[in-house]
CSV table of C-alpha atoms and ligand atoms in Angstrom, one decimal:
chain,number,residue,atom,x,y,z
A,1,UNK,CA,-57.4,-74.8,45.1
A,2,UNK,CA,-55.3,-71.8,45.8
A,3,UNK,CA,-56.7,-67.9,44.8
A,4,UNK,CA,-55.7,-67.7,41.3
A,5,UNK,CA,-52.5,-65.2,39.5
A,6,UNK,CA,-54.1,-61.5,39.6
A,7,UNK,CA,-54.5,-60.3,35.9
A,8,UNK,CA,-54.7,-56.7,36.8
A,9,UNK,CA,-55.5,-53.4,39.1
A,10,UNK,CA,-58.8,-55.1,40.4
A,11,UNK,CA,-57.8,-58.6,40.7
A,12,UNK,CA,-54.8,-57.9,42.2
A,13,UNK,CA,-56.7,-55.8,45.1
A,14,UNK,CA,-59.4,-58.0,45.4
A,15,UNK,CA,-57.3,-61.4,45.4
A,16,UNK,CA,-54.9,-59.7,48.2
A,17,UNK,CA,-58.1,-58.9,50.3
A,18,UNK,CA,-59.5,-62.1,50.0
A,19,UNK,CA,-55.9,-64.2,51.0
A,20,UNK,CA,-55.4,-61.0,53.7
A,21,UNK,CA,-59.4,-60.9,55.0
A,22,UNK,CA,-59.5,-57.5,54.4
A,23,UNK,CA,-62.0,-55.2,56.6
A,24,UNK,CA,-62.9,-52.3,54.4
A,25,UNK,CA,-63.7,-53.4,51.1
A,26,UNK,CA,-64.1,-50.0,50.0
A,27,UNK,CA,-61.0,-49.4,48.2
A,28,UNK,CA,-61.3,-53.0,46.2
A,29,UNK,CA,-64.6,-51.7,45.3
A,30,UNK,CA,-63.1,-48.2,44.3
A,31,UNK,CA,-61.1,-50.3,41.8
A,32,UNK,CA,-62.5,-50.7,38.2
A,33,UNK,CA,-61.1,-53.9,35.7
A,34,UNK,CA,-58.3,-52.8,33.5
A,35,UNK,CA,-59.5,-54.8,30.6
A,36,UNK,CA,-62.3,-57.5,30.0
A,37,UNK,CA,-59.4,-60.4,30.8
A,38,UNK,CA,-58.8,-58.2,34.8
A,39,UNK,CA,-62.9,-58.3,35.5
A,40,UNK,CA,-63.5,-61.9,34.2
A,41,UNK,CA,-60.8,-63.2,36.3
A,42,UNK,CA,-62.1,-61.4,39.3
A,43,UNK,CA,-65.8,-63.1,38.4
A,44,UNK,CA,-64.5,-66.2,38.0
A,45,UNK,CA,-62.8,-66.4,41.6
A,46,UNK,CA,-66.1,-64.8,43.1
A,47,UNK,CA,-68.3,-67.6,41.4
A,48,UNK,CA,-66.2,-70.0,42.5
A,49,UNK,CA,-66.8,-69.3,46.3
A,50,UNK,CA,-69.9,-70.9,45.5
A,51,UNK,CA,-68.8,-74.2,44.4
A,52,UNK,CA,-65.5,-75.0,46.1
A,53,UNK,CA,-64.0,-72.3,47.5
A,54,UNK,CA,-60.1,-71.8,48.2
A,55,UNK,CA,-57.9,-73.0,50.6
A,56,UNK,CA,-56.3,-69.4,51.2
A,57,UNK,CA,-59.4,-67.9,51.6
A,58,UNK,CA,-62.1,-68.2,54.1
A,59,UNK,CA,-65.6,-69.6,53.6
A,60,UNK,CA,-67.3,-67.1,54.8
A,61,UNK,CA,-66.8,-64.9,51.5
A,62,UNK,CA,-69.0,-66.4,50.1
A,63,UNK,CA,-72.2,-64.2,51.4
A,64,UNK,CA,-70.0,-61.4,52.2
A,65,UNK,CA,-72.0,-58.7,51.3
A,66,UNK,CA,-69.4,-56.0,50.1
A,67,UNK,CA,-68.1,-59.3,47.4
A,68,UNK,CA,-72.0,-59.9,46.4
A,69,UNK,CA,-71.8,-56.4,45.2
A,70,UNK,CA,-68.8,-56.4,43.2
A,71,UNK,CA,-69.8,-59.3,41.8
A,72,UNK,CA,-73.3,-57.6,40.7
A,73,UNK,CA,-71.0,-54.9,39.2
A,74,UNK,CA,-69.1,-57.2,37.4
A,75,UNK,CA,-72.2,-58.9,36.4
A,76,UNK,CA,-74.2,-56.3,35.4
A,77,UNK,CA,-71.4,-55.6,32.5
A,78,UNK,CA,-70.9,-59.5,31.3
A,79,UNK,CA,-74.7,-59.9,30.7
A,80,UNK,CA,-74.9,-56.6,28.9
A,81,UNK,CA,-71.8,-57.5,26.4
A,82,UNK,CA,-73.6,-60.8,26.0
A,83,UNK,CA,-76.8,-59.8,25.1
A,84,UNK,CA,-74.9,-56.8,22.9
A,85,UNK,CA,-73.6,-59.9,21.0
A,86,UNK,CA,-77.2,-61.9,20.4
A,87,UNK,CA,-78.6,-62.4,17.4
A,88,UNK,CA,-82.3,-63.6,17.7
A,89,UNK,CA,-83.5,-65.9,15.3
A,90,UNK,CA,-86.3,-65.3,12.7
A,91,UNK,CA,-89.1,-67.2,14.0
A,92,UNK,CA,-89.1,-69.7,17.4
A,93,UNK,CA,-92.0,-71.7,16.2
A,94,UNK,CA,-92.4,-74.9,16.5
A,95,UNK,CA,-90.0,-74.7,19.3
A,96,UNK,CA,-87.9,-78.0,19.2
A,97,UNK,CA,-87.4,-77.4,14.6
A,98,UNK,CA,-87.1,-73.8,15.3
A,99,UNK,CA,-84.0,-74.4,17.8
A,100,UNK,CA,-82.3,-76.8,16.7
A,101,UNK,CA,-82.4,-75.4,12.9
A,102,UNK,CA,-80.8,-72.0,15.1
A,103,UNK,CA,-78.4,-74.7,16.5
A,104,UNK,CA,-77.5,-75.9,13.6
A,105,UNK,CA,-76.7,-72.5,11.6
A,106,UNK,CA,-74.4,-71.6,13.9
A,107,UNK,CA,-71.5,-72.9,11.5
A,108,UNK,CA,-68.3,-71.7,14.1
A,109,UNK,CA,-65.0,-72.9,14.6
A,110,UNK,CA,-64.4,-76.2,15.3
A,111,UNK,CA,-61.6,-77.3,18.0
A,112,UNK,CA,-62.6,-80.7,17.5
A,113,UNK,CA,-62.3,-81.3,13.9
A,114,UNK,CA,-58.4,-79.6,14.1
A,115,UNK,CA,-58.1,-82.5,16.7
A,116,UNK,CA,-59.5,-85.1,14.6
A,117,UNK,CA,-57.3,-84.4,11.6
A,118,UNK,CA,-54.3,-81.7,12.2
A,119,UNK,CA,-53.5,-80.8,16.3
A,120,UNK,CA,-50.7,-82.1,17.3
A,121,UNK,CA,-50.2,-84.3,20.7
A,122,UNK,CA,-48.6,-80.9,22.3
A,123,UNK,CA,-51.7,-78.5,21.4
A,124,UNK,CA,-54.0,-81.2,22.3
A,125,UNK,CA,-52.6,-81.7,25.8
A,126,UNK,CA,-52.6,-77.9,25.8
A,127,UNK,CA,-56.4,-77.8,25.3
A,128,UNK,CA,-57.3,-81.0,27.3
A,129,UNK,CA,-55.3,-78.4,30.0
A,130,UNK,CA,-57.7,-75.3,29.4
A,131,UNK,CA,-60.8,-77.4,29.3
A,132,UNK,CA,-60.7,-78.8,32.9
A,133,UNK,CA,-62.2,-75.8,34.2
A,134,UNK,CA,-65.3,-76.5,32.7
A,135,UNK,CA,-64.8,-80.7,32.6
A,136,UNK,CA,-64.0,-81.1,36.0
A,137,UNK,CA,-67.1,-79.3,37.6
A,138,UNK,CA,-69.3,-80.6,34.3
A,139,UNK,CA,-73.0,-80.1,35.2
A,140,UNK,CA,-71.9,-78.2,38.2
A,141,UNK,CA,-73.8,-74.8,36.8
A,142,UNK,CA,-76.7,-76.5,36.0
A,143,UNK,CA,-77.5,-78.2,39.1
A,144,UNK,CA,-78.8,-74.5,40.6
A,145,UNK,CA,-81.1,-74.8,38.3
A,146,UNK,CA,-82.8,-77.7,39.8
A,147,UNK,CA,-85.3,-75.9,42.7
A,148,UNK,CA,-86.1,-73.3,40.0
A,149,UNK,CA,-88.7,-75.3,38.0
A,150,UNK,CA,-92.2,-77.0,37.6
A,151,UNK,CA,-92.3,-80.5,38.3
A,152,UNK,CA,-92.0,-81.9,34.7
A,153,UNK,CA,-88.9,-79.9,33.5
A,154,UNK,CA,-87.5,-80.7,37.1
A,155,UNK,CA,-87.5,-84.3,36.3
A,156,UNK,CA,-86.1,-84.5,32.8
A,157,UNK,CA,-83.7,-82.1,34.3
A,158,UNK,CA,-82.6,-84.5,36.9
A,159,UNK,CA,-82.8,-87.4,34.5
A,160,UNK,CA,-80.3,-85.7,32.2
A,161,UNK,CA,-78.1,-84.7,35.6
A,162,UNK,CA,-78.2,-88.0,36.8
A,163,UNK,CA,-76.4,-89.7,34.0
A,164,UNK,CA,-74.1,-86.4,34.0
A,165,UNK,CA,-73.1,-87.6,37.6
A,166,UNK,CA,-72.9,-91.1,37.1
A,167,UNK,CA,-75.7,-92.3,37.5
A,168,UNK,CA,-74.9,-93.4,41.6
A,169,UNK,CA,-71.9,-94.9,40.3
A,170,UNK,CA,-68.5,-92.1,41.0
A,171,UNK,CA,-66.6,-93.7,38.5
A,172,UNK,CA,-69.0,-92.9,36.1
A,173,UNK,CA,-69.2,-89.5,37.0
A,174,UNK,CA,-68.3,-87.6,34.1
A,175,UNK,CA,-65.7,-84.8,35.8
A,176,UNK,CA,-64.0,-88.1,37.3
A,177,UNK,CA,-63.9,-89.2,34.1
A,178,UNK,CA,-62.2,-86.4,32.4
A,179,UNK,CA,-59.9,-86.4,35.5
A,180,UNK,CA,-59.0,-90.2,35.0
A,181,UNK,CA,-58.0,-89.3,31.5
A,182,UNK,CA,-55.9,-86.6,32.6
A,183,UNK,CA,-54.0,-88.5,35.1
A,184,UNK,CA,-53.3,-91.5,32.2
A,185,UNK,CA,-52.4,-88.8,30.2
A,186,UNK,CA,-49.9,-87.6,32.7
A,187,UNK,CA,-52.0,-84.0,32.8
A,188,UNK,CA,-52.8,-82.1,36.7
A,189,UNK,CA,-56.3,-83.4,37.6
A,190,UNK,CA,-56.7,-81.1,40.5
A,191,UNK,CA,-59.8,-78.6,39.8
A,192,UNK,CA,-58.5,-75.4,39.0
A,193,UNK,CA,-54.7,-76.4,38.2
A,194,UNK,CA,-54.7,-74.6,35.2
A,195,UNK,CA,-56.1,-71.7,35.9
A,196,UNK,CA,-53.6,-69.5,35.3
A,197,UNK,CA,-52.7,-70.7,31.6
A,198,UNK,CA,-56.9,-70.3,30.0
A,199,UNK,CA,-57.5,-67.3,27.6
A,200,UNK,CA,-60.2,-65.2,28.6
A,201,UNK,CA,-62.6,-66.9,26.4
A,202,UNK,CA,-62.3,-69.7,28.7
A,203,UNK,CA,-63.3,-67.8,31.7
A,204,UNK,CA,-66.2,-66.2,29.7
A,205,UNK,CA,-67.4,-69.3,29.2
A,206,UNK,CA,-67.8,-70.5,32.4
A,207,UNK,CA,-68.4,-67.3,33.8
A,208,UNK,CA,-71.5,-67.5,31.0
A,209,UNK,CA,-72.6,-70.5,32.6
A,210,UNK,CA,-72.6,-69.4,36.8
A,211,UNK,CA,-74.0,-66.2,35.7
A,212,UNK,CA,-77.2,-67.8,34.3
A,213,UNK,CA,-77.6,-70.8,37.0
A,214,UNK,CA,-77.1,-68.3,40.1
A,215,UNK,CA,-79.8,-66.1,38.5
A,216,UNK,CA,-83.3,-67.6,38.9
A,217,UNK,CA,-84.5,-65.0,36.6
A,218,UNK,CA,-82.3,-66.0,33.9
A,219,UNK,CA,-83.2,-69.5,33.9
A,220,UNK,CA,-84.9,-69.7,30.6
A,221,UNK,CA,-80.7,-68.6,29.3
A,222,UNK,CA,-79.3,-71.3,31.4
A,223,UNK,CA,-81.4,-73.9,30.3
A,224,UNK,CA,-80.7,-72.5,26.2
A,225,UNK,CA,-77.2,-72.8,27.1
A,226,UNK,CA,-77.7,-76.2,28.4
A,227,UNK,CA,-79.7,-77.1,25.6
A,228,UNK,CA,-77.6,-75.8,22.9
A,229,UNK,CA,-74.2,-77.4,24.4
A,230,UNK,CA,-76.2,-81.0,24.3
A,231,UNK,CA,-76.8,-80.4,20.9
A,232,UNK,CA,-73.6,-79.5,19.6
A,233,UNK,CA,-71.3,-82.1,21.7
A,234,UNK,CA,-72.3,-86.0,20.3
A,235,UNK,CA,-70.2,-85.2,17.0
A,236,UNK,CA,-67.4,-83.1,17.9
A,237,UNK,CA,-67.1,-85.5,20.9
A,238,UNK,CA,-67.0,-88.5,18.3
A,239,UNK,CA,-64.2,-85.9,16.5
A,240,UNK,CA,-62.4,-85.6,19.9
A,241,UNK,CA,-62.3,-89.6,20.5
A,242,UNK,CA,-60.8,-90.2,17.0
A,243,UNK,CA,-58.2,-87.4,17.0
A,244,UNK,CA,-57.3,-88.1,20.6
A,245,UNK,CA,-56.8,-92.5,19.2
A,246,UNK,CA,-54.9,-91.0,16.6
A,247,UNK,CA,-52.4,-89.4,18.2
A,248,UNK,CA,-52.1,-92.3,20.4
A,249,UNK,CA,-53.5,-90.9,23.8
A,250,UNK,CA,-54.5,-93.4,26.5
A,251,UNK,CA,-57.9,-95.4,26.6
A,252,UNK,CA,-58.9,-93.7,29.6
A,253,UNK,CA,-59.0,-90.2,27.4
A,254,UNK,CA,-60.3,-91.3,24.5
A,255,UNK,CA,-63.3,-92.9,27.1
A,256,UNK,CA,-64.6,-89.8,28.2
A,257,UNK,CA,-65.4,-88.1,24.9
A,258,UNK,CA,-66.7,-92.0,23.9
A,259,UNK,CA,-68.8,-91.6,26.5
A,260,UNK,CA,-70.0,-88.3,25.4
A,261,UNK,CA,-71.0,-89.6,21.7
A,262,UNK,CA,-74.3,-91.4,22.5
A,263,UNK,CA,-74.9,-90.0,25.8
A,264,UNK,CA,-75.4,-86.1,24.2
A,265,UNK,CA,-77.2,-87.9,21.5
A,266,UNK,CA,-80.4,-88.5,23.9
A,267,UNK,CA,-79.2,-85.7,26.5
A,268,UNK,CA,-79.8,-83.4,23.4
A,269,UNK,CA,-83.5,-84.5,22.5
A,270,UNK,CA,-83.9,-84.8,26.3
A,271,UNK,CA,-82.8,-80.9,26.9
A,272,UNK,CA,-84.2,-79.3,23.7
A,273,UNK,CA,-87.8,-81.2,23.9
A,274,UNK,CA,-88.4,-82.4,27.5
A,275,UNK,CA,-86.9,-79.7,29.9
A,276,UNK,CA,-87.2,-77.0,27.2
A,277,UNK,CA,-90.1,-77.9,26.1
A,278,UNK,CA,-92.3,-78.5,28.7
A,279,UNK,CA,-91.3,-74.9,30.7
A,280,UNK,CA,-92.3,-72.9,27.7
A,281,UNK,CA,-95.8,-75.0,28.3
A,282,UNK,CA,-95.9,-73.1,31.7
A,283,UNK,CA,-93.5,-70.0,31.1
A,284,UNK,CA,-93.8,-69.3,27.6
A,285,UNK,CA,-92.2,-65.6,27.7
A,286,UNK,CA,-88.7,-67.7,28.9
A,287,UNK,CA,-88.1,-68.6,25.0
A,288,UNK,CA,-86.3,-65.3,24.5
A,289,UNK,CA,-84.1,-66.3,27.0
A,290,UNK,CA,-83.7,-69.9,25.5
A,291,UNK,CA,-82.1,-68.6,22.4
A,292,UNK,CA,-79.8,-65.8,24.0
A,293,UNK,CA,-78.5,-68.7,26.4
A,294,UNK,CA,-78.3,-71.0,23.2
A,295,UNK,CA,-76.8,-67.8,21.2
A,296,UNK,CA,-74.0,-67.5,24.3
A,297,UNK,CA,-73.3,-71.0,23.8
A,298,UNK,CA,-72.2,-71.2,20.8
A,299,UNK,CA,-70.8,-68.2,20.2
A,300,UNK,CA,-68.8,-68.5,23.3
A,301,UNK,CA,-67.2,-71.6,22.2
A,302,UNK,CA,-66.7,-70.1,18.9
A,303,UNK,CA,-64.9,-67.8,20.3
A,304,UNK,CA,-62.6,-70.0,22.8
A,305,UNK,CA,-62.1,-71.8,19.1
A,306,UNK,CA,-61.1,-68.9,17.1
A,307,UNK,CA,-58.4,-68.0,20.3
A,308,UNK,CA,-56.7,-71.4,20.2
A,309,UNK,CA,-56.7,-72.1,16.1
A,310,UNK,CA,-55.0,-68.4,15.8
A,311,UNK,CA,-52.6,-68.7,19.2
A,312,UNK,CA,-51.1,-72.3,17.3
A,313,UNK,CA,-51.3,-70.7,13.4
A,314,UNK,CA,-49.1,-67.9,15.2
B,1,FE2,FE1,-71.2,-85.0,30.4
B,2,FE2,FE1,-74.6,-84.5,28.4
């Protein structure tokens, strides 16, 4: 993957330093985002140092200090807008009825019912497009997650991962999946190939997601999120399959959101009782956490929802 297009004054300094190997980073760091769409572009390319990296930049970046502290800058202001955004919910007792009843008021924007009954193939190869940057590193986020927790949340946690990844078996793995579908569907594969075309929501989503598994301390928000994403994907994956037989798409796509119907039906009761669950047994001031994470879930994809239903009415 190549650095991606600058979307303003800081991402254009920073990406230039980072392709040039700049010494002083000084005057990137004298630069402040334009707009929300400038700083989560910027966050996005630093997270992603710590997955994949890019070819036109070197390695070591990654623990470059002066980029670490950029990054916290740029942090510091995502988390706040997020939690600005939260609303808690009335009580979180018993745990499991109390979150999934928070789940299941969250009545948003669905992309998947427009694909089940209206998108046309165009828009839906549009938004199989923008959804590769979280599909083709699924799971990725949570896998920091996994030296961060007591034995018993570990292990549901790598139960739930292992079927994420295949289960041993790489054509099983669900980002190969998504990326076999995309090839049969005659869409890029290549991680990050459409970088450059996703809204902002898209990168707030997935900045959402590095931000709470590269923070230990936020690991009660990461495993919300987790939780909450489970819980709201069997369905609107079932949605996704139909639409995307509809209009005729190839087996290979329809497979991954199959897949994804009775999979997140036990990955949900997996994440919201067993790895959930049994922290708060051990950690029980995380819960907070485990509904803002849930709360950035949804409201994130909400969001991403409302972008793409108003950019196709227009
Ligand atoms: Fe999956
Ligand atoms: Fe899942």
């Amino acid at each position: 993957m190549l650095i991606p297009k600058p979307r303003g004054t800081l991402s254009g300094a920073l990406f230039e330093a980072m392709r040039s190997g700049a010494t002083s980073w000084d005057d990137v760091r004298a630069v402040e985002p334009d707009h929300d769409d400038d700083a989560q572009i910027a966050l996005w390319t630093l997270y992603e140092l710590h997955y994949r990296g890019f070819d036109n930049a070197d390695d070591a970046l990654e623990w470059e200090p002066e980029l670490l502290r950029l990054r916290r800058t740029l942090e510091e202001s995502f988390e706040s807008a997020l939690r600005a955004r939260y609303t808690a919910p009335e009580s979180t007792e018993p745990f499991a009825d109390a979150f999934f009843e928070y789940v299941a008021g969250h009545d948003g924007r669905s992309l998947a019912s427009f694909v089940h009954r209206q998108a046309d193939a165009e828009q839906v190869r549009e938004l199989l497009g923008v959804r590769t940057i979280y599909h083709l590193k699924e799971s990725d986020p949570s896998a920091w997650l996994v030296p961060r927790l007591p034995v018993a949340p570990q292990a549901a946690l790598m139960e739930l991962q292992y079927d994420e990844y295949g289960t041993g078996d790489p054509n099983r793995l669900h980002a190969h999946l998504y990326a076999r579908g995309l090839e049969a569907s005659g869409l890029r594969s290549e991680y990050g190939a459409y970088i450059d075309d996703v809204p902002t929501e898209v990168l707030e989503q997935n900045n959402a997601m590095s931000l709470f598994g590269l923070h230990r301390r936020l690991r009660g928000a990461a495993l919300g999120h987790l939780a909450a994403f489970e819980a709201t994907s069997s369905l609107p994956s079932r949605r996704m399959a139909q639409g995307l037989e509809r209009l005729g798409f190839p087996q290979e796509m329809v497979d991954y959101y199959a897949e994804h119907v009775e999979a997140d039906a036990v990955h949900e009761q997996l994440a919201v009782r067993v790895i959930c669950g049994s922290l708060l047994e051990s950690e029980p001031s995380l819960v907070d956490d485990m509904f803002f994470g849930a709360f950035t879930c949804l409201d994130l994809e909400d969001r991403f929802a409302g972008a793409m239903l108003e950019a196709w009415a227009a």
